[in-house]
Every structure is written in C-alpha cells, then in structure tokens.
Amino acid sequence: MKRKHQIASILLYNFIALTVAIGGWLWEVLIFIVKEQHFVNRGFLYGPYLPVYGFGILWMKWAGPFLIRTWERLRFSVQIPIIGLLDLMLITDVIFSIMQPNSGRNITF
C-alpha cells in the first residue's frame, strides 16, 4: 500500500509541476501578445512550458515548510536585521531598475 501511495505522490507532483509550467508559459505568452502584438514563444524548450515555474512550485512545496519552521525558531532580534537586509536589497534593485531600465540588450545569447 505504501508503494502505491509513493507512486501516486510522484504522479501528483509531476502533474502539479507540469500544470504550473504550462500556466507560466501561457502567462508569459499572453503578456507578450498584448505587449508586442504578436506571438513570442517564451520557452527555451520545444514544448509549451517553462520549467522554472514547475520547479519553483515544487521547491515552495518541499522547502517552504522547512523555511517557515526555521524562521519561526529565530529570535525576533535576529529576524529584524534579516528583514532590513532584504528590504535594502529590494529598494536598491528598484532604484537601479529605475535608473537603468531593462532594454532587452545583452540579456540572452
């Protein structure tokens, strides 16, 4: 019975990853249809999917609970500097993005 449960879990995770990967591909394609007024295949593979979305959702599913437990075990005096550092990184990125907007050059090969 345990083996059937393991196979079902693997199939479920594969289904979730593929569904999210296809959903991510559709989302990006729709954005570029609206933006560029023509179809742009955003995937780097032949099929209609972007694996980064599939891996991302699985990583959140598996690593998320561990990260939450670890965060909750940290003292508040340790959490505050971490939040401050992350805020500083976000603000720096926003300022840099405003000063140097992405023109699309030199991003991919």
JSON list of C-alpha atoms in Angstrom, two decimals:
[
{"chain": "A", "resi": 1, "resn": "MET", "atom": "CA", "xyz": [0.00, 0.00, 0.00]},
{"chain": "A", "resi": 2, "resn": "LYS", "atom": "CA", "xyz": [2.87, 2.37, 0.78]},
{"chain": "A", "resi": 3, "resn": "ARG", "atom": "CA", "xyz": [4.36, 1.86, -2.68]},
{"chain": "A", "resi": 4, "resn": "LYS", "atom": "CA", "xyz": [1.05, 2.82, -4.35]},
{"chain": "A", "resi": 5, "resn": "HIS", "atom": "CA", "xyz": [0.96, 5.96, -2.21]},
{"chain": "A", "resi": 6, "resn": "GLN", "atom": "CA", "xyz": [4.53, 6.86, -3.26]},
{"chain": "A", "resi": 7, "resn": "ILE", "atom": "CA", "xyz": [3.73, 6.39, -6.95]},
{"chain": "A", "resi": 8, "resn": "ALA", "atom": "CA", "xyz": [0.55, 8.45, -6.59]},
{"chain": "A", "resi": 9, "resn": "SER", "atom": "CA", "xyz": [2.51, 11.22, -4.84]},
{"chain": "A", "resi": 10, "resn": "ILE", "atom": "CA", "xyz": [5.15, 11.29, -7.57]},
{"chain": "A", "resi": 11, "resn": "LEU", "atom": "CA", "xyz": [2.48, 11.42, -10.27]},
{"chain": "A", "resi": 12, "resn": "LEU", "atom": "CA", "xyz": [0.65, 14.19, -8.41]},
{"chain": "A", "resi": 13, "resn": "TYR", "atom": "CA", "xyz": [3.83, 16.28, -8.06]},
{"chain": "A", "resi": 14, "resn": "ASN", "atom": "CA", "xyz": [4.65, 15.74, -11.75]},
{"chain": "A", "resi": 15, "resn": "PHE", "atom": "CA", "xyz": [1.13, 16.80, -12.69]},
{"chain": "A", "resi": 16, "resn": "ILE", "atom": "CA", "xyz": [1.33, 19.91, -10.50]},
{"chain": "A", "resi": 17, "resn": "ALA", "atom": "CA", "xyz": [4.76, 20.87, -11.85]},
{"chain": "A", "resi": 18, "resn": "LEU", "atom": "CA", "xyz": [3.71, 20.40, -15.48]},
{"chain": "A", "resi": 19, "resn": "THR", "atom": "CA", "xyz": [0.45, 22.28, -14.96]},
{"chain": "A", "resi": 20, "resn": "VAL", "atom": "CA", "xyz": [2.22, 25.24, -13.37]},
{"chain": "A", "resi": 21, "resn": "ALA", "atom": "CA", "xyz": [4.97, 25.17, -16.03]},
{"chain": "A", "resi": 22, "resn": "ILE", "atom": "CA", "xyz": [2.34, 25.32, -18.80]},
{"chain": "A", "resi": 23, "resn": "GLY", "atom": "CA", "xyz": [0.43, 28.01, -16.90]},
{"chain": "A", "resi": 24, "resn": "GLY", "atom": "CA", "xyz": [3.61, 30.08, -16.59]},
{"chain": "A", "resi": 25, "resn": "TRP", "atom": "CA", "xyz": [4.29, 29.69, -20.30]},
{"chain": "A", "resi": 26, "resn": "LEU", "atom": "CA", "xyz": [0.71, 30.79, -21.14]},
{"chain": "A", "resi": 27, "resn": "TRP", "atom": "CA", "xyz": [1.00, 33.76, -18.79]},
{"chain": "A", "resi": 28, "resn": "GLU", "atom": "CA", "xyz": [4.24, 34.98, -20.38]},
{"chain": "A", "resi": 29, "resn": "VAL", "atom": "CA", "xyz": [2.99, 34.38, -23.92]},
{"chain": "A", "resi": 30, "resn": "LEU", "atom": "CA", "xyz": [-0.20, 36.34, -23.20]},
{"chain": "A", "resi": 31, "resn": "ILE", "atom": "CA", "xyz": [1.81, 39.21, -21.74]},
{"chain": "A", "resi": 32, "resn": "PHE", "atom": "CA", "xyz": [3.92, 39.38, -24.90]},
{"chain": "A", "resi": 33, "resn": "ILE", "atom": "CA", "xyz": [0.91, 39.06, -27.21]},
{"chain": "A", "resi": 34, "resn": "VAL", "atom": "CA", "xyz": [-0.54, 42.14, -25.53]},
{"chain": "A", "resi": 35, "resn": "LYS", "atom": "CA", "xyz": [2.81, 43.95, -25.39]},
{"chain": "A", "resi": 36, "resn": "GLU", "atom": "CA", "xyz": [4.30, 43.06, -28.80]},
{"chain": "A", "resi": 37, "resn": "GLN", "atom": "CA", "xyz": [1.04, 42.44, -30.71]},
{"chain": "A", "resi": 38, "resn": "HIS", "atom": "CA", "xyz": [2.33, 39.09, -31.99]},
{"chain": "A", "resi": 39, "resn": "PHE", "atom": "CA", "xyz": [3.18, 35.62, -30.68]},
{"chain": "A", "resi": 40, "resn": "VAL", "atom": "CA", "xyz": [6.53, 35.27, -28.92]},
{"chain": "A", "resi": 41, "resn": "ASN", "atom": "CA", "xyz": [7.48, 31.80, -27.69]},
{"chain": "A", "resi": 42, "resn": "ARG", "atom": "CA", "xyz": [8.93, 32.50, -24.24]},
{"chain": "A", "resi": 43, "resn": "GLY", "atom": "CA", "xyz": [10.11, 28.94, -23.69]},
{"chain": "A", "resi": 44, "resn": "PHE", "atom": "CA", "xyz": [13.60, 27.67, -24.36]},
{"chain": "A", "resi": 45, "resn": "LEU", "atom": "CA", "xyz": [12.32, 24.13, -24.96]},
{"chain": "A", "resi": 46, "resn": "TYR", "atom": "CA", "xyz": [10.20, 22.87, -27.86]},
{"chain": "A", "resi": 47, "resn": "GLY", "atom": "CA", "xyz": [7.04, 22.32, -25.83]},
{"chain": "A", "resi": 48, "resn": "PRO", "atom": "CA", "xyz": [4.68, 24.92, -24.36]},
{"chain": "A", "resi": 49, "resn": "TYR", "atom": "CA", "xyz": [6.13, 25.04, -20.86]},
{"chain": "A", "resi": 50, "resn": "LEU", "atom": "CA", "xyz": [8.65, 26.89, -18.75]},
{"chain": "A", "resi": 51, "resn": "PRO", "atom": "CA", "xyz": [10.29, 24.51, -16.26]},
{"chain": "A", "resi": 52, "resn": "VAL", "atom": "CA", "xyz": [11.27, 27.33, -13.90]},
{"chain": "A", "resi": 53, "resn": "TYR", "atom": "CA", "xyz": [7.64, 27.67, -12.81]},
{"chain": "A", "resi": 54, "resn": "GLY", "atom": "CA", "xyz": [7.27, 23.91, -12.25]},
{"chain": "A", "resi": 55, "resn": "PHE", "atom": "CA", "xyz": [10.49, 23.67, -10.25]},
{"chain": "A", "resi": 56, "resn": "GLY", "atom": "CA", "xyz": [9.53, 26.81, -8.35]},
{"chain": "A", "resi": 57, "resn": "ILE", "atom": "CA", "xyz": [6.20, 25.45, -7.18]},
{"chain": "A", "resi": 58, "resn": "LEU", "atom": "CA", "xyz": [7.78, 22.14, -6.13]},
{"chain": "A", "resi": 59, "resn": "TRP", "atom": "CA", "xyz": [10.57, 23.95, -4.29]},
{"chain": "A", "resi": 60, "resn": "MET", "atom": "CA", "xyz": [7.97, 26.01, -2.42]},
{"chain": "A", "resi": 61, "resn": "LYS", "atom": "CA", "xyz": [6.06, 22.83, -1.57]},
{"chain": "A", "resi": 62, "resn": "TRP", "atom": "CA", "xyz": [9.10, 20.97, -0.26]},
{"chain": "A", "resi": 63, "resn": "ALA", "atom": "CA", "xyz": [11.37, 23.70, 1.13]},
{"chain": "A", "resi": 64, "resn": "GLY", "atom": "CA", "xyz": [8.63, 26.12, 2.25]},
{"chain": "A", "resi": 65, "resn": "PRO", "atom": "CA", "xyz": [7.65, 24.31, 5.46]},
{"chain": "A", "resi": 66, "resn": "PHE", "atom": "CA", "xyz": [11.33, 23.93, 6.44]},
{"chain": "A", "resi": 67, "resn": "LEU", "atom": "CA", "xyz": [12.00, 27.63, 5.85]},
{"chain": "A", "resi": 68, "resn": "ILE", "atom": "CA", "xyz": [8.90, 28.65, 7.82]},
{"chain": "A", "resi": 69, "resn": "ARG", "atom": "CA", "xyz": [9.88, 26.44, 10.78]},
{"chain": "A", "resi": 70, "resn": "THR", "atom": "CA", "xyz": [13.42, 27.82, 10.68]},
{"chain": "A", "resi": 71, "resn": "TRP", "atom": "CA", "xyz": [12.14, 31.40, 10.53]},
{"chain": "A", "resi": 72, "resn": "GLU", "atom": "CA", "xyz": [9.78, 30.83, 13.46]},
{"chain": "A", "resi": 73, "resn": "ARG", "atom": "CA", "xyz": [12.64, 29.44, 15.58]},
{"chain": "A", "resi": 74, "resn": "LEU", "atom": "CA", "xyz": [14.72, 32.60, 15.09]},
{"chain": "A", "resi": 75, "resn": "ARG", "atom": "CA", "xyz": [14.52, 35.22, 17.79]},
{"chain": "A", "resi": 76, "resn": "PHE", "atom": "CA", "xyz": [12.83, 38.49, 16.90]},
{"chain": "A", "resi": 77, "resn": "SER", "atom": "CA", "xyz": [16.15, 40.31, 17.39]},
{"chain": "A", "resi": 78, "resn": "VAL", "atom": "CA", "xyz": [17.62, 38.16, 14.59]},
{"chain": "A", "resi": 79, "resn": "GLN", "atom": "CA", "xyz": [14.59, 38.45, 12.29]},
{"chain": "A", "resi": 80, "resn": "ILE", "atom": "CA", "xyz": [14.67, 42.27, 12.23]},
{"chain": "A", "resi": 81, "resn": "PRO", "atom": "CA", "xyz": [18.18, 42.60, 10.66]},
{"chain": "A", "resi": 82, "resn": "ILE", "atom": "CA", "xyz": [17.30, 39.92, 8.09]},
{"chain": "A", "resi": 83, "resn": "ILE", "atom": "CA", "xyz": [14.13, 41.78, 7.13]},
{"chain": "A", "resi": 84, "resn": "GLY", "atom": "CA", "xyz": [16.10, 45.03, 7.00]},
{"chain": "A", "resi": 85, "resn": "LEU", "atom": "CA", "xyz": [18.70, 43.49, 4.68]},
{"chain": "A", "resi": 86, "resn": "LEU", "atom": "CA", "xyz": [16.01, 42.08, 2.38]},
{"chain": "A", "resi": 87, "resn": "ASP", "atom": "CA", "xyz": [14.26, 45.47, 2.32]},
{"chain": "A", "resi": 88, "resn": "LEU", "atom": "CA", "xyz": [17.55, 47.19, 1.48]},
{"chain": "A", "resi": 89, "resn": "MET", "atom": "CA", "xyz": [18.14, 44.72, -1.37]},
{"chain": "A", "resi": 90, "resn": "LEU", "atom": "CA", "xyz": [14.63, 45.37, -2.74]},
{"chain": "A", "resi": 91, "resn": "ILE", "atom": "CA", "xyz": [14.98, 49.16, -2.53]},
{"chain": "A", "resi": 92, "resn": "THR", "atom": "CA", "xyz": [18.41, 49.01, -4.20]},
{"chain": "A", "resi": 93, "resn": "ASP", "atom": "CA", "xyz": [17.01, 46.86, -7.01]},
{"chain": "A", "resi": 94, "resn": "VAL", "atom": "CA", "xyz": [14.05, 49.19, -7.56]},
{"chain": "A", "resi": 95, "resn": "ILE", "atom": "CA", "xyz": [16.32, 52.27, -7.68]},
{"chain": "A", "resi": 96, "resn": "PHE", "atom": "CA", "xyz": [18.76, 50.55, -10.05]},
{"chain": "A", "resi": 97, "resn": "SER", "atom": "CA", "xyz": [15.89, 49.41, -12.27]},
{"chain": "A", "resi": 98, "resn": "ILE", "atom": "CA", "xyz": [14.56, 52.96, -12.46]},
{"chain": "A", "resi": 99, "resn": "MET", "atom": "CA", "xyz": [17.99, 54.37, -13.27]},
{"chain": "A", "resi": 100, "resn": "GLN", "atom": "CA", "xyz": [18.95, 51.58, -15.72]},
{"chain": "A", "resi": 101, "resn": "PRO", "atom": "CA", "xyz": [15.72, 50.20, -17.26]},
{"chain": "A", "resi": 102, "resn": "ASN", "atom": "CA", "xyz": [15.90, 46.84, -18.95]},
{"chain": "A", "resi": 103, "resn": "SER", "atom": "CA", "xyz": [16.21, 47.46, -22.66]},
{"chain": "A", "resi": 104, "resn": "GLY", "atom": "CA", "xyz": [16.48, 43.78, -23.59]},
{"chain": "A", "resi": 105, "resn": "ARG", "atom": "CA", "xyz": [20.05, 44.06, -24.86]},
{"chain": "A", "resi": 106, "resn": "ASN", "atom": "CA", "xyz": [22.75, 41.69, -23.56]},
{"chain": "A", "resi": 107, "resn": "ILE", "atom": "CA", "xyz": [20.28, 39.60, -21.58]},
{"chain": "A", "resi": 108, "resn": "THR", "atom": "CA", "xyz": [20.30, 36.37, -23.56]},
{"chain": "A", "resi": 109, "resn": "PHE", "atom": "CA", "xyz": [22.65, 34.86, -26.10]}
]
